[in-house]
PDB file of C-alpha atoms (C1' of nucleotides) in Angstrom:
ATOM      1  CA  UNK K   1     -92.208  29.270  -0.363  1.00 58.00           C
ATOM      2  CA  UNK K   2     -89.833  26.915  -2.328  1.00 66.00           C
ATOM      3  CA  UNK K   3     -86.639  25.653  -1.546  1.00 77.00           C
ATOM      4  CA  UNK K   4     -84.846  27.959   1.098  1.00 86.00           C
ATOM      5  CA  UNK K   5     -81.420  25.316   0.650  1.00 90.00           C
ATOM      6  CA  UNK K   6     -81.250  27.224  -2.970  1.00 95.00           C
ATOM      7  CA  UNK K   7     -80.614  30.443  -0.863  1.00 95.00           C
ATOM      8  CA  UNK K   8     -77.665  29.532   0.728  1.00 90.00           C
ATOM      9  CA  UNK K   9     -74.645  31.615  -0.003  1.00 94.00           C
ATOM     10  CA  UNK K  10     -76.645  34.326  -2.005  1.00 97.00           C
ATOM     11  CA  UNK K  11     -77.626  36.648   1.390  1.00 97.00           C
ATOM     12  CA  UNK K  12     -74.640  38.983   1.274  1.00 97.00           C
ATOM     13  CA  UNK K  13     -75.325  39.452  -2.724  1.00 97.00           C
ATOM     14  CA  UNK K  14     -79.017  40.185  -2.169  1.00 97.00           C
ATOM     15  CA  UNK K  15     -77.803  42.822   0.884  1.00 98.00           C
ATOM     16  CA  UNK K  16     -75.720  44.404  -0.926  1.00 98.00           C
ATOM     17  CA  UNK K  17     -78.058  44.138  -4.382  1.00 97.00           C
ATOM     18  CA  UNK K  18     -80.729  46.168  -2.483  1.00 97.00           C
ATOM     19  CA  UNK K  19     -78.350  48.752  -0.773  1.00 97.00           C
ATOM     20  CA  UNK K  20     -77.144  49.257  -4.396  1.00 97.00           C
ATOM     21  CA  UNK K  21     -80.736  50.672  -5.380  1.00 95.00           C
ATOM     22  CA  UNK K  22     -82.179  52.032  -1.970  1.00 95.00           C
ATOM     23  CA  UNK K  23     -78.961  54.391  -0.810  1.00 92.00           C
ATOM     24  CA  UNK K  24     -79.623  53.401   2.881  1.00 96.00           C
ATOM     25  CA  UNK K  25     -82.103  50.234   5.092  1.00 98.00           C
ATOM     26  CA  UNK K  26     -82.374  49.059   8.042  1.00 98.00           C
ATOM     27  CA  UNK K  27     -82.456  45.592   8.751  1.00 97.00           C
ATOM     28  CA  UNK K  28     -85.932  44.922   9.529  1.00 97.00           C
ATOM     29  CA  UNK K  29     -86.648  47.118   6.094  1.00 97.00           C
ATOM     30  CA  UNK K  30     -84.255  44.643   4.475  1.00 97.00           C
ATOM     31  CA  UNK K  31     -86.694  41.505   5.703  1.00 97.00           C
ATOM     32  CA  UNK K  32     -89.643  43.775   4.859  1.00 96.00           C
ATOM     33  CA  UNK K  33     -88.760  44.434   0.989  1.00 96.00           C
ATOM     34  CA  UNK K  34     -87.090  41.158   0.061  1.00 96.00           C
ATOM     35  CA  UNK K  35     -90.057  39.171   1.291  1.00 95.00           C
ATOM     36  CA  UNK K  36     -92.194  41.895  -0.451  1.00 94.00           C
ATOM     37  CA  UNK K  37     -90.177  41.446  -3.776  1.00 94.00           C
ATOM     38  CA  UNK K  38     -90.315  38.619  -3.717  1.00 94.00           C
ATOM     39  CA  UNK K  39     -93.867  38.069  -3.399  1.00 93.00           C
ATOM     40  CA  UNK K  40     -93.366  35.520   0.151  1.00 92.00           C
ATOM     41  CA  UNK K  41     -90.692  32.844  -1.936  1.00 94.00           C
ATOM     42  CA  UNK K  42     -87.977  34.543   0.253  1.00 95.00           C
ATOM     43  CA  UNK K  43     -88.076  35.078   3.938  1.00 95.00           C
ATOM     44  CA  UNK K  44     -85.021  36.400   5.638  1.00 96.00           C
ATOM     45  CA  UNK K  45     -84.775  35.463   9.000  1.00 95.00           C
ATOM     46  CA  UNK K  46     -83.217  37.716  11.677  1.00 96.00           C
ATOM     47  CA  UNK K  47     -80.715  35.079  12.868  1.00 96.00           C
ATOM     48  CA  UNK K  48     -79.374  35.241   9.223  1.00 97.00           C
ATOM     49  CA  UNK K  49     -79.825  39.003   8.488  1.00 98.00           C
ATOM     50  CA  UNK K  50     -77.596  40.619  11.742  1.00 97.00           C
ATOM     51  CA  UNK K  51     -74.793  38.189  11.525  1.00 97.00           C
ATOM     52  CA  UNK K  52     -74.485  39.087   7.994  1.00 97.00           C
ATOM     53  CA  UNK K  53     -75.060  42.648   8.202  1.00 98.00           C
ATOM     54  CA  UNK K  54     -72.415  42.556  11.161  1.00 97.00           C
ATOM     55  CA  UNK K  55     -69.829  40.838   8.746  1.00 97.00           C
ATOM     56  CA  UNK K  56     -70.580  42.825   5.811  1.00 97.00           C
ATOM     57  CA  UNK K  57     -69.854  46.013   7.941  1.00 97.00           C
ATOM     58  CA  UNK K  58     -66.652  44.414   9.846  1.00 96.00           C
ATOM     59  CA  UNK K  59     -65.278  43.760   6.173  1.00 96.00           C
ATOM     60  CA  UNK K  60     -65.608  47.111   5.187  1.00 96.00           C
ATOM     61  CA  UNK K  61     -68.565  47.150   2.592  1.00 97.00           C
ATOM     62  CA  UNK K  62     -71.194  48.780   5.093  1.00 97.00           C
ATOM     63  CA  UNK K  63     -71.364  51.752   7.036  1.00 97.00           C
ATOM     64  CA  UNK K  64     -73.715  52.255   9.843  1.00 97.00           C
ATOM     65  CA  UNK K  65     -75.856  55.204  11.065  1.00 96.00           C
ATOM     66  CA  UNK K  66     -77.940  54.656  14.065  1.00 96.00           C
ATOM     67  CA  UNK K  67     -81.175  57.032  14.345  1.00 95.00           C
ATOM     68  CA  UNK K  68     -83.733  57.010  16.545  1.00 92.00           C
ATOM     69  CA  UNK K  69     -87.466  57.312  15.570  1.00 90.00           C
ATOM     70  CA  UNK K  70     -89.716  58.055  18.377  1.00 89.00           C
ATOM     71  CA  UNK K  71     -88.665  56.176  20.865  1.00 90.00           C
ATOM     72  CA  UNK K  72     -86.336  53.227  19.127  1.00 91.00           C
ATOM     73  CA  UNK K  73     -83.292  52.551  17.101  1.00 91.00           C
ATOM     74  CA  UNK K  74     -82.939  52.079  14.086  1.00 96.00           C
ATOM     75  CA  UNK K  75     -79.304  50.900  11.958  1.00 97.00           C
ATOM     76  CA  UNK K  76     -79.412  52.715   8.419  1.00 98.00           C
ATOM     77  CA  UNK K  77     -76.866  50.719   6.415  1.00 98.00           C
ATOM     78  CA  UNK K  78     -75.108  51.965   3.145  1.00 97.00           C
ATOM     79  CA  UNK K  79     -72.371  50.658   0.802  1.00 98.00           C
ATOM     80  CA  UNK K  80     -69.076  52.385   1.206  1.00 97.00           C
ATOM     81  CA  UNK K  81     -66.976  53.138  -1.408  1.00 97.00           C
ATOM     82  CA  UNK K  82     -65.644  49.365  -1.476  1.00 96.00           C
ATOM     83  CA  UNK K  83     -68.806  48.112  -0.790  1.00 97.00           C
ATOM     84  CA  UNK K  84     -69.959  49.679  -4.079  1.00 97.00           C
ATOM     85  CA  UNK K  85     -67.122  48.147  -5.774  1.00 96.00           C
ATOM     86  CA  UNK K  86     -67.988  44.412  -4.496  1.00 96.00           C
ATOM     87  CA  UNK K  87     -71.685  44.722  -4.740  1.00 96.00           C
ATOM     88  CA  UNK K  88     -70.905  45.065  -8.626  1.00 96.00           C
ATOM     89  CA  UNK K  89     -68.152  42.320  -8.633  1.00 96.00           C
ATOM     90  CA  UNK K  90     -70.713  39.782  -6.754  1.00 96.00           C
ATOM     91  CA  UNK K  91     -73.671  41.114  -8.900  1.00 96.00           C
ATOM     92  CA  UNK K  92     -71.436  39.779 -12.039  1.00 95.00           C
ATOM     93  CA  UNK K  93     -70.804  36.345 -10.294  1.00 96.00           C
ATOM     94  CA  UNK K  94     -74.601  35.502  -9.664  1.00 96.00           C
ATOM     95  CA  UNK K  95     -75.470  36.652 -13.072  1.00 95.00           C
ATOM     96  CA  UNK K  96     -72.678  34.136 -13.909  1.00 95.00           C
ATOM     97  CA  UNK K  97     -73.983  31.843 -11.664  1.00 96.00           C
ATOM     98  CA  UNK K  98     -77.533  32.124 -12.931  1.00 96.00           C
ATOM     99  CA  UNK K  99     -76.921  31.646 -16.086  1.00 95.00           C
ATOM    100  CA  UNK K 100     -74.922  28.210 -15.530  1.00 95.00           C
ATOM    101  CA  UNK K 101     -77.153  27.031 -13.213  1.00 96.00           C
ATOM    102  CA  UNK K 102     -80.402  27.728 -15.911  1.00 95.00           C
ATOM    103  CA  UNK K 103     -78.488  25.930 -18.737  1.00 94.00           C
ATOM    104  CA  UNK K 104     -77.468  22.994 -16.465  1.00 94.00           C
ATOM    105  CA  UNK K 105     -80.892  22.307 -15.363  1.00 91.00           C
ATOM    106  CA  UNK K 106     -82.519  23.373 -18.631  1.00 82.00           C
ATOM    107  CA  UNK K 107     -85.269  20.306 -19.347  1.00 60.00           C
ATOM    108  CA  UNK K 108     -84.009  20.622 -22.990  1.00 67.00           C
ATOM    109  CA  UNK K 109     -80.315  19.990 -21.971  1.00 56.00           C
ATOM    110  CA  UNK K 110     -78.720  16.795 -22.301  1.00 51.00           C
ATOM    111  CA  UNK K 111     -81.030  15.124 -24.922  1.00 51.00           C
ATOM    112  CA  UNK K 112     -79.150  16.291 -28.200  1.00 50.00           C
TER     113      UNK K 112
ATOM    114  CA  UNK Y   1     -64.422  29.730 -12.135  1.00 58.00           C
ATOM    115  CA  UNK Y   2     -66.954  32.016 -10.156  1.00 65.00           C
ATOM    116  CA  UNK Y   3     -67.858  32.031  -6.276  1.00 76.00           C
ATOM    117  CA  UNK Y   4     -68.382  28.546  -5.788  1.00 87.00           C
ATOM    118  CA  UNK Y   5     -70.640  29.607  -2.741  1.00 92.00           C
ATOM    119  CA  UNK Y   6     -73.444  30.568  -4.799  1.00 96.00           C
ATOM    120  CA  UNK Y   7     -73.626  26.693  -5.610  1.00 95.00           C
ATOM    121  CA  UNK Y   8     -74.290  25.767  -1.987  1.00 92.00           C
ATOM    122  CA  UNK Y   9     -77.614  23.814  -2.111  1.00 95.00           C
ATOM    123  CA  UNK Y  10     -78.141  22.724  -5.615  1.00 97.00           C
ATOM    124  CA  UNK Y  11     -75.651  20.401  -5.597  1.00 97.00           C
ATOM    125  CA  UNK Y  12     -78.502  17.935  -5.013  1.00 97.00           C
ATOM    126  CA  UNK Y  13     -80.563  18.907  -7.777  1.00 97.00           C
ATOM    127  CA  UNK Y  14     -77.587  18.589  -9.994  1.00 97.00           C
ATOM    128  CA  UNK Y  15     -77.089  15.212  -9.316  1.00 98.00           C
ATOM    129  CA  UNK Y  16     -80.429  14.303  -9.917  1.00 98.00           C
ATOM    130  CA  UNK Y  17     -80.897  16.219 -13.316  1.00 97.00           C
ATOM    131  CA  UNK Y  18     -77.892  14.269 -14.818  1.00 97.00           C
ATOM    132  CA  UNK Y  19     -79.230  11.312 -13.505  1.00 97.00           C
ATOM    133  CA  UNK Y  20     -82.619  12.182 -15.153  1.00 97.00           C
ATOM    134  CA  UNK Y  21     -81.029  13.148 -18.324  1.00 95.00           C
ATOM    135  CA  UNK Y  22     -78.095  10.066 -18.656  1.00 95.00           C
ATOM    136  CA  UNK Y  23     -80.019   7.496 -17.455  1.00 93.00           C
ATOM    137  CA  UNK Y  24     -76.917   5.824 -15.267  1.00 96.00           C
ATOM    138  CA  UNK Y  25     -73.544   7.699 -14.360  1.00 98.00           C
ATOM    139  CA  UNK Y  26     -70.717   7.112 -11.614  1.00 98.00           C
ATOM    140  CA  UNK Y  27     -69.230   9.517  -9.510  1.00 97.00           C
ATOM    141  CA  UNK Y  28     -65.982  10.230 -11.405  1.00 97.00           C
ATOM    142  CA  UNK Y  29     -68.457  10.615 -14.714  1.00 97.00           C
ATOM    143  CA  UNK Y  30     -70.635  13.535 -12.853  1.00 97.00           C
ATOM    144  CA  UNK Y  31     -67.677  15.210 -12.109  1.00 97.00           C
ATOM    145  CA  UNK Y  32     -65.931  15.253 -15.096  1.00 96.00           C
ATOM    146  CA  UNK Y  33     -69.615  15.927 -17.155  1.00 96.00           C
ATOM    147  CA  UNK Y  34     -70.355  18.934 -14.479  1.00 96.00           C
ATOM    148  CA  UNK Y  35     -67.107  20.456 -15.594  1.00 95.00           C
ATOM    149  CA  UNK Y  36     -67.517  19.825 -19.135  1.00 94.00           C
ATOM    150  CA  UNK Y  37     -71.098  21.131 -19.024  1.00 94.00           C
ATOM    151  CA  UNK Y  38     -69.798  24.495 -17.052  1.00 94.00           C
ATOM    152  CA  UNK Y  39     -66.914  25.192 -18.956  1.00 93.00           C
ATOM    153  CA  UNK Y  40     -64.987  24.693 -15.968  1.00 92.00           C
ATOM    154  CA  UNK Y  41     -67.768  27.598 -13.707  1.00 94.00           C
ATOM    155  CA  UNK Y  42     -68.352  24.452 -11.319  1.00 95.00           C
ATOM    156  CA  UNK Y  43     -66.115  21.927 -10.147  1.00 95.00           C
ATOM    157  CA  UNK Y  44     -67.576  19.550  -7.806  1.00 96.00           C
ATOM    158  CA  UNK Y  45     -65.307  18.004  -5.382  1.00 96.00           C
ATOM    159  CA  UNK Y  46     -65.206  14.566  -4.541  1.00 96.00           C
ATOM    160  CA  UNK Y  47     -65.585  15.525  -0.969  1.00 96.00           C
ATOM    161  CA  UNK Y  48     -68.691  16.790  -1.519  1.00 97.00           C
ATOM    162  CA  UNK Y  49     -69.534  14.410  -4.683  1.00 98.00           C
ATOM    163  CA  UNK Y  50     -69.715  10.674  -2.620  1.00 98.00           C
ATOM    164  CA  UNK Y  51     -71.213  12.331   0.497  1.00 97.00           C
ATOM    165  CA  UNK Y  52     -74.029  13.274  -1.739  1.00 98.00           C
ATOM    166  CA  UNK Y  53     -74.404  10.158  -3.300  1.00 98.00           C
ATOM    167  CA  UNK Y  54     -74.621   8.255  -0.569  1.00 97.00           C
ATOM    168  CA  UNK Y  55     -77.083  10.876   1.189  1.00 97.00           C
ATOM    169  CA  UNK Y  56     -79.186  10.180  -2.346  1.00 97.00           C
ATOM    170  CA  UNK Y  57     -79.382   6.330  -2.207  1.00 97.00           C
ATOM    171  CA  UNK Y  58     -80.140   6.062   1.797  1.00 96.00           C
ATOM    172  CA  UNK Y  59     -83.175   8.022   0.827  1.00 96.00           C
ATOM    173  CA  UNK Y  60     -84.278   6.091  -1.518  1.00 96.00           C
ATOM    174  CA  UNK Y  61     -83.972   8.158  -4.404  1.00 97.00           C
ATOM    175  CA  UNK Y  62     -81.169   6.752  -6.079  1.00 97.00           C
ATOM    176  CA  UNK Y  63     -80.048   3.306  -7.253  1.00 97.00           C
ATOM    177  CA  UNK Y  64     -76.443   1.900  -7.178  1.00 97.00           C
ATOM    178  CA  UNK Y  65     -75.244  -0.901  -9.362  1.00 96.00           C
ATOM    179  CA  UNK Y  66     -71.141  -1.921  -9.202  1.00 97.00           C
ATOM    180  CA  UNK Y  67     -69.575  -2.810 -12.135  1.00 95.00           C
ATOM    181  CA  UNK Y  68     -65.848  -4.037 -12.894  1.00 92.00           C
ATOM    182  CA  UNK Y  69     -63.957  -2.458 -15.419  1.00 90.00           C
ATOM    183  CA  UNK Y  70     -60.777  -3.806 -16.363  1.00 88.00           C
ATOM    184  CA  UNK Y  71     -59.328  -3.887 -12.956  1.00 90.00           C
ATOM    185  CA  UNK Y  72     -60.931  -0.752 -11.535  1.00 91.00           C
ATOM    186  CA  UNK Y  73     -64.473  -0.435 -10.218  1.00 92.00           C
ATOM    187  CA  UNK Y  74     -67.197   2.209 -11.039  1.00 96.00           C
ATOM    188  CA  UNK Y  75     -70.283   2.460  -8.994  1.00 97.00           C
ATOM    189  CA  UNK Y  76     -73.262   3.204 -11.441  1.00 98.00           C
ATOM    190  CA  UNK Y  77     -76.141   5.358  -9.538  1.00 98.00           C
ATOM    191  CA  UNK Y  78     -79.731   5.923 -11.361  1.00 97.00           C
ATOM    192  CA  UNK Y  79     -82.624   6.994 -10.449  1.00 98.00           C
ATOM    193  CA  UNK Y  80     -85.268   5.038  -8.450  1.00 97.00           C
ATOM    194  CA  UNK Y  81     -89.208   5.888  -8.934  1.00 97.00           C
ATOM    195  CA  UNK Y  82     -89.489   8.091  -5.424  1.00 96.00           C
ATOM    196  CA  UNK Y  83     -86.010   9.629  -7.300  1.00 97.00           C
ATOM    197  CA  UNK Y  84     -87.672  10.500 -10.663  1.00 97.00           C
ATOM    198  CA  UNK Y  85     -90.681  12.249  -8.670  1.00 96.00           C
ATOM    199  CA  UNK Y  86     -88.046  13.881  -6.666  1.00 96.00           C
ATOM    200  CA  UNK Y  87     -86.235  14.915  -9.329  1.00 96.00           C
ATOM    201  CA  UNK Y  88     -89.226  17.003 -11.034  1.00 96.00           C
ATOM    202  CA  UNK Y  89     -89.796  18.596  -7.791  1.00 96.00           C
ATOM    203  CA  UNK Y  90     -86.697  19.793  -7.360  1.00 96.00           C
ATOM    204  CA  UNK Y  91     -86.129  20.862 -10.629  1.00 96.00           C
ATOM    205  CA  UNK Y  92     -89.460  22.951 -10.455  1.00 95.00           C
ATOM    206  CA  UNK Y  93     -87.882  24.638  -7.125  1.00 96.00           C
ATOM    207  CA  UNK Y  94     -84.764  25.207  -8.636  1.00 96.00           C
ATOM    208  CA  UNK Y  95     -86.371  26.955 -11.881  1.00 96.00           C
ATOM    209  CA  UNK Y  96     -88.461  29.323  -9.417  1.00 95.00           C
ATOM    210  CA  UNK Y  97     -85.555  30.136  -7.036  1.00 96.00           C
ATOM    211  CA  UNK Y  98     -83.819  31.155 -10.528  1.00 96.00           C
ATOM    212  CA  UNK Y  99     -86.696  33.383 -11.577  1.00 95.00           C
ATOM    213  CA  UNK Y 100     -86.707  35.036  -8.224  1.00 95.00           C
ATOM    214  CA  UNK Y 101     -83.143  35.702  -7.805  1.00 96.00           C
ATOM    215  CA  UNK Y 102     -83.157  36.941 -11.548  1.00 95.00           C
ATOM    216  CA  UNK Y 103     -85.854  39.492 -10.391  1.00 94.00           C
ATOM    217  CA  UNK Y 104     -83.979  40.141  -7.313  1.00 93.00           C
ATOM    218  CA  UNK Y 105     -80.574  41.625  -8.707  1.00 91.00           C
ATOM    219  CA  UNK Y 106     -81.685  42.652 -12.314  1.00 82.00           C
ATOM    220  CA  UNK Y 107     -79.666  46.148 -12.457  1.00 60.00           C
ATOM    221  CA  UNK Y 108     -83.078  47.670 -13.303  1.00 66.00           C
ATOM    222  CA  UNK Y 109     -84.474  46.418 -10.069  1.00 56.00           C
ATOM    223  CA  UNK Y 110     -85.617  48.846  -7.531  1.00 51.00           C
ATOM    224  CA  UNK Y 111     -84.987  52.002  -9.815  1.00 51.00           C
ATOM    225  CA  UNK Y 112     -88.880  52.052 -10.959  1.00 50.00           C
TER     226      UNK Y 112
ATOM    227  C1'  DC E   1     -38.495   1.875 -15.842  1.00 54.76           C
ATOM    228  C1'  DT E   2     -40.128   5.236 -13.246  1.00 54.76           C
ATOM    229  C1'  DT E   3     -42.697   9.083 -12.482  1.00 54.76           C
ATOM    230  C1'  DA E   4     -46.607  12.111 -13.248  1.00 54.76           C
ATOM    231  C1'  DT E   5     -51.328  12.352 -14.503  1.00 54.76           C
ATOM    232  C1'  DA E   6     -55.770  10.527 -14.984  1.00 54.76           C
ATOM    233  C1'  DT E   7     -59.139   7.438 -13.352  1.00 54.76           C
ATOM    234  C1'  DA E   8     -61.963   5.776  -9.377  1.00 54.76           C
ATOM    235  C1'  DC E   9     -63.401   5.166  -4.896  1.00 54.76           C
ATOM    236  C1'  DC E  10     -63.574   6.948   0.091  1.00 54.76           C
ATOM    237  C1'  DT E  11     -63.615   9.555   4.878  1.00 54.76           C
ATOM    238  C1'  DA E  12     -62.766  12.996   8.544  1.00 54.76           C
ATOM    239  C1'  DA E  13     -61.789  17.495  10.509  1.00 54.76           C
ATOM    240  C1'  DG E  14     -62.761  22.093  10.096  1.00 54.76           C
ATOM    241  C1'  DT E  15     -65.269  26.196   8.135  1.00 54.76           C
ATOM    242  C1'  DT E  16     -69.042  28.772   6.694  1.00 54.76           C
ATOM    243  C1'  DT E  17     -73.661  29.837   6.601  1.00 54.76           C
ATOM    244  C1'  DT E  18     -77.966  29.180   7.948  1.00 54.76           C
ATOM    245  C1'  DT E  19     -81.995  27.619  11.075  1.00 54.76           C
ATOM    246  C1'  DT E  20     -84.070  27.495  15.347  1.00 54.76           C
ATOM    247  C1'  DA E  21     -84.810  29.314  19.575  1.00 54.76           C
ATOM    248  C1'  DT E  22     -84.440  32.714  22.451  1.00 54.76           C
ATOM    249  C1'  DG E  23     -84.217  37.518  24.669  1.00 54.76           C
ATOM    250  C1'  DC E  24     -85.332  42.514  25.259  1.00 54.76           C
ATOM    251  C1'  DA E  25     -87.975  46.700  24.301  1.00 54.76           C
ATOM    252  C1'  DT E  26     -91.355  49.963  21.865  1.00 54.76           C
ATOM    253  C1'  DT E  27     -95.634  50.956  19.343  1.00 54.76           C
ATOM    254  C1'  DA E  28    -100.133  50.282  17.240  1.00 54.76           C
ATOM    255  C1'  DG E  29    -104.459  48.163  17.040  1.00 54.76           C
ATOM    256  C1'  DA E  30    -108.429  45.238  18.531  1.00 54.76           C
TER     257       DA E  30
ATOM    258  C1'  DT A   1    -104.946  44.816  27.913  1.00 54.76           C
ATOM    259  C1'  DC A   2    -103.288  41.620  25.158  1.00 54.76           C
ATOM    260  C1'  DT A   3    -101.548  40.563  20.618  1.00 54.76           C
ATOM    261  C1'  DA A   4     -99.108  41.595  16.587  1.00 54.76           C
ATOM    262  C1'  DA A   5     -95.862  44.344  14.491  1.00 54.76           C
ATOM    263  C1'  DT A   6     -91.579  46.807  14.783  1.00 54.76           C
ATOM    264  C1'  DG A   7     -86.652  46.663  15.815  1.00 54.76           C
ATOM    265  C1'  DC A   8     -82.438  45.101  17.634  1.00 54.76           C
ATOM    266  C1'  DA A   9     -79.545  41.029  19.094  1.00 54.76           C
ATOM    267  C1'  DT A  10     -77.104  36.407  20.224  1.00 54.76           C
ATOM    268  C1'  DA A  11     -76.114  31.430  20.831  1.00 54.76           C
ATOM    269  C1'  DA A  12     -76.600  26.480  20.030  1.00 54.76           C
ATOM    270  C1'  DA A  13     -77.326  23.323  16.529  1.00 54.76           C
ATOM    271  C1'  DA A  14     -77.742  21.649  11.883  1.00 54.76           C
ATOM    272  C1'  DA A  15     -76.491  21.559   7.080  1.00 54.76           C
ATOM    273  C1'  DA A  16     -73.490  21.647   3.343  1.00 54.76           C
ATOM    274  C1'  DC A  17     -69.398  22.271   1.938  1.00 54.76           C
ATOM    275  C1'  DT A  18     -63.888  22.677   1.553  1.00 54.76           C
ATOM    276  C1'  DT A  19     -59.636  20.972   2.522  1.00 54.76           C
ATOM    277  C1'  DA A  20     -56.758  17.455   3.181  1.00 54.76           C
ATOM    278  C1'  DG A  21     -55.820  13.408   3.402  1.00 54.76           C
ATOM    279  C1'  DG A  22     -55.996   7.930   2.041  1.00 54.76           C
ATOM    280  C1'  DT A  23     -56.016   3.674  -1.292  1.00 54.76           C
ATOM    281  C1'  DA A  24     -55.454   1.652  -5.816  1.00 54.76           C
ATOM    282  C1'  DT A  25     -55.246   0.923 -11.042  1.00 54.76           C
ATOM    283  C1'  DA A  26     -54.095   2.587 -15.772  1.00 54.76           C
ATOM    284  C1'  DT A  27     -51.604   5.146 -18.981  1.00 54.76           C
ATOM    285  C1'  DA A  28     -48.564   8.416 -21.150  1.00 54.76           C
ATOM    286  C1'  DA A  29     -44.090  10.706 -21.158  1.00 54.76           C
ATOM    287  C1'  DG A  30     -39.429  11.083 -20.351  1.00 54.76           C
TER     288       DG A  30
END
DNA sequence: CTTATATACCTAAGTTTTTTATGCATTAGA
DNA sequence: TCTAATGCATAAAAAACTTAGGTATATAAG
């Protein structure tokens, strides 16, 4: 596990990344399948997931669904309508983002 | 200029790449390099700039050296050893948080 | 000549986001 | 039956930054 500092800032994007492809996840699911995709280099941690998720719905870009399986709750999340809109506005930015940060810290850069 | 949040935690590593690449640079100089680099994607404030520079050279990793020019004075940071070794660690993290993120919100993710 | 912009340093208060540390409850497995 | 996994949550603290100042010199424009 590298750097977690490097993380900061990119939670909501990575929420909202995954609700893009999986239609609907509940927040331990979300821990579950980024640490999973990630092969253990990410681990969200519950005091940073709920706060986030709680935002992300407050501003609009979540809905929430509460089911219960056997005998305990589970919080489906999905992207509303604007949700779907920002996920693919802040999709663009870390692509952006990405691709600044790779060329600034490219070994190549700054010796021609 | 894109969502400057995204930046949160490599401002560090930035630093220390230019540093690693230009040999010796003062504050004003990163900033105005950073920008030029970026095509104006990051602007690093000065708040955030001198804090870091100092945080740098308390631990060790960076070198300061004041020198008068004209009337005005420029404070000249390099690297130290511990800095250089630093420096390769971090920019090993940094490459592998950008691999993972790439993976993480490539638009083909998650539809296999 | 005076005013705006660029150069060059700095700090402090406030905000945002995250970590760390809890807490509660259910379920499965050893 | 005890531990680990599942599943939610919050609150205090730390970390890193933005915003908003402050000081001073140099230079270009009007």
């Amino acid at each position: 596990m590298g750097n977690q500092k490097l993380y900061k800032g990119s939670l909501q994007t990575i929420i909202l990344k995954l609700l893009a492809s999986n239609t609907k996840m509940y927040g331990y699911e979300i821990t579950q399948k980024v640490k999973e995709l990630t092969k253990g280099e990410l681990k969200i941690t519950e005091g940073a997931l709920y706060p986030a998720l709680h935002k992300l719905e407050a501003d609009g870009l979540l809905d929430v669904e509460v089911a219960k399986v056997g005998n305990r709750l589970r919080k489906y999340y999905k992207l509303t309508e604007n949700g779907t809109r920002e996920t693919a506005s802040k999709l663009e930015e870390m692509q952006e983002f990405l691709k600044t940060m790779q060329h600034l810290v490219n070994p190549k850069f700054g010796l021609e």
